Amino acid sequence: MTNRDRIDRLRKNKDLPDEDFLALLEPLPEEDLAFLRTSALEVCRETFGRTVYLRGLIEFSSFCKNDCLYCGLRRSNTRADRIRLDLPGILACCARGYGLGLRTFVLQSGEDPFFTDERLCTILSAVKEAYPDCALTLSVGERSHESYAAFKRVGADRYLLRHETADLTHYGALHPAEMSGSARQDCLFDLKALGYQVGCGMMVGSPYQEKGHLLSDLRFMQRLGPHMIGIGPFLPHRDTPFADRKSGSLDETLKLLALLRLMFPRVLLPATTALGTLDLMGREKGLLSGANVVMPNLTPAGIREKYLLYDGKIGVEDQAEKCCRDLKQRLEKAGFEVSVCRGDAPDWSAKEIK
Ligand code: 5AD
């Protein structure tokens, strides 16, 4: 079977036998990658048309109790400048975002014990009360079932928690011993059972990653059935043990985006900041490979530059307004229509939204 046959079959069946996925996970000749990306773009357009959804990202704490080997916010990085936004600071970000037309806010932070369930619930309630027409996405890492339930009750609609890698041995090579890949996966199933729209995802080209690990990622996602999938290239950060590792590649990331679009035609798939950092046109290329979400940064200048997961992060010195305006212009130029509605997952029934 040729790669084209495999791609056509994946498009039709949304699945392939292991050996065919593994063949597609090998470096592909340029024409096969182009065919894969075009197929993914067509499938995306069948469901979403030219629409790209925007989400306003608010990075409200750069404190983290975890020590992930790849991440610039890891607790062992004593050179990281740590900062937190308080509730008025967070509401000010939302106000700016709302003024720019954004109707989804993503509250993201390191795993910061300062933000107890009670504090987070206060924040979520206040944001939801001020912006009842907006979707609230939370991304604060691993918490208990009870905590997730409490966040849901006060208005969190969606939750992002990347599984990072579905292979537990590989997970062990990227994280300290006290962290567990299976605990993380359990969190995702918990979140789904609680009725969240759930996002998982992994880095592409992380240290020690093999084709088989990516296949495990695809199989894991088939079991989970996520509403959103966040993937981006691994990018080294100078103050981490992986400082000297090489970045994930653009083509591999675009390939994974395209494969995911063919497997999950209705999933919300962001073209991430990491992809835009790796390549000046990375996000546009991602959108032309099946991605359909972009997340402009609403974190205020002065704080944004302290939230550095990897070196070279783009948009660090831009103001939210400029960041949003530029992005809209660029996307429209590339042939997309920018939507600022909530943009819930298409399989999500409105009656489930409070
Ligand atoms: N390169 C790319 N992505 C990273 N993340 C963390 N550190 C890096 C890095 N060095 C990703 C992880 C995490 C998300 C918030 O950012 O996947 O879940």
mmCIF file of C-alpha atoms and ligand atoms in Angstrom, residues 70-72 108 162 164 184 202-203 232-237 274 307 309-310, ligand 1:
data_model
loop_
_atom_site.group_PDB
_atom_site.id
_atom_site.type_symbol
_atom_site.label_atom_id
_atom_site.label_comp_id
_atom_site.label_asym_id
_atom_site.label_seq_id
_atom_site.Cartn_x
_atom_site.Cartn_y
_atom_site.Cartn_z
ATOM 1 C CA TYR A 70 11.385 20.129 29.708
ATOM 2 C CA CYS A 71 9.569 23.108 31.185
ATOM 3 C CA GLY A 72 11.000 26.522 31.997
ATOM 4 C CA GLN A 108 -3.800 28.745 32.635
ATOM 5 C CA ARG A 162 -1.971 17.627 28.085
ATOM 6 C CA GLU A 164 2.370 14.867 27.397
ATOM 7 C CA ARG A 184 -2.474 12.196 34.608
ATOM 8 C CA MET A 202 1.548 16.026 23.613
ATOM 9 C CA MET A 203 4.746 17.633 22.459
ATOM 10 C CA GLY A 232 3.159 21.621 19.496
ATOM 11 C CA PRO A 233 6.852 21.023 18.916
ATOM 12 C CA PHE A 234 9.144 20.514 21.895
ATOM 13 C CA LEU A 235 11.351 23.602 22.223
ATOM 14 C CA PRO A 236 14.350 23.630 24.586
ATOM 15 C CA HIS A 237 14.575 26.072 27.495
ATOM 16 C CA ALA A 274 5.076 26.811 20.158
ATOM 17 C CA TYR A 307 5.664 32.739 31.667
ATOM 18 C CA LEU A 309 7.939 27.419 29.013
ATOM 19 C CA TYR A 310 10.631 27.465 26.313
HETATM 20 N N1 5AD B 1 8.496 23.000 24.670
HETATM 21 C C1 5AD B 1 7.252 22.860 24.159
HETATM 22 N N2 5AD B 1 6.139 22.759 24.913
HETATM 23 C C2 5AD B 1 6.297 22.815 26.255
HETATM 24 N N3 5AD B 1 5.414 22.723 27.240
HETATM 25 C C3 5AD B 1 6.053 22.841 28.403
HETATM 26 N N4 5AD B 1 7.369 23.000 28.195
HETATM 27 C C4 5AD B 1 7.557 22.970 26.850
HETATM 28 C C5 5AD B 1 8.679 23.062 26.009
HETATM 29 N N5 5AD B 1 9.921 23.195 26.506
HETATM 30 C C6 5AD B 1 3.999 22.432 27.004
HETATM 31 C C7 5AD B 1 3.562 21.194 27.769
HETATM 32 C C8 5AD B 1 2.533 21.745 28.738
HETATM 33 C C9 5AD B 1 2.045 22.986 28.036
HETATM 34 C C10 5AD B 1 1.409 24.003 28.924
HETATM 35 O O1 5AD B 1 3.206 23.501 27.435
HETATM 36 O O2 5AD B 1 2.963 20.268 26.881
HETATM 37 O O3 5AD B 1 1.473 20.865 29.010
#
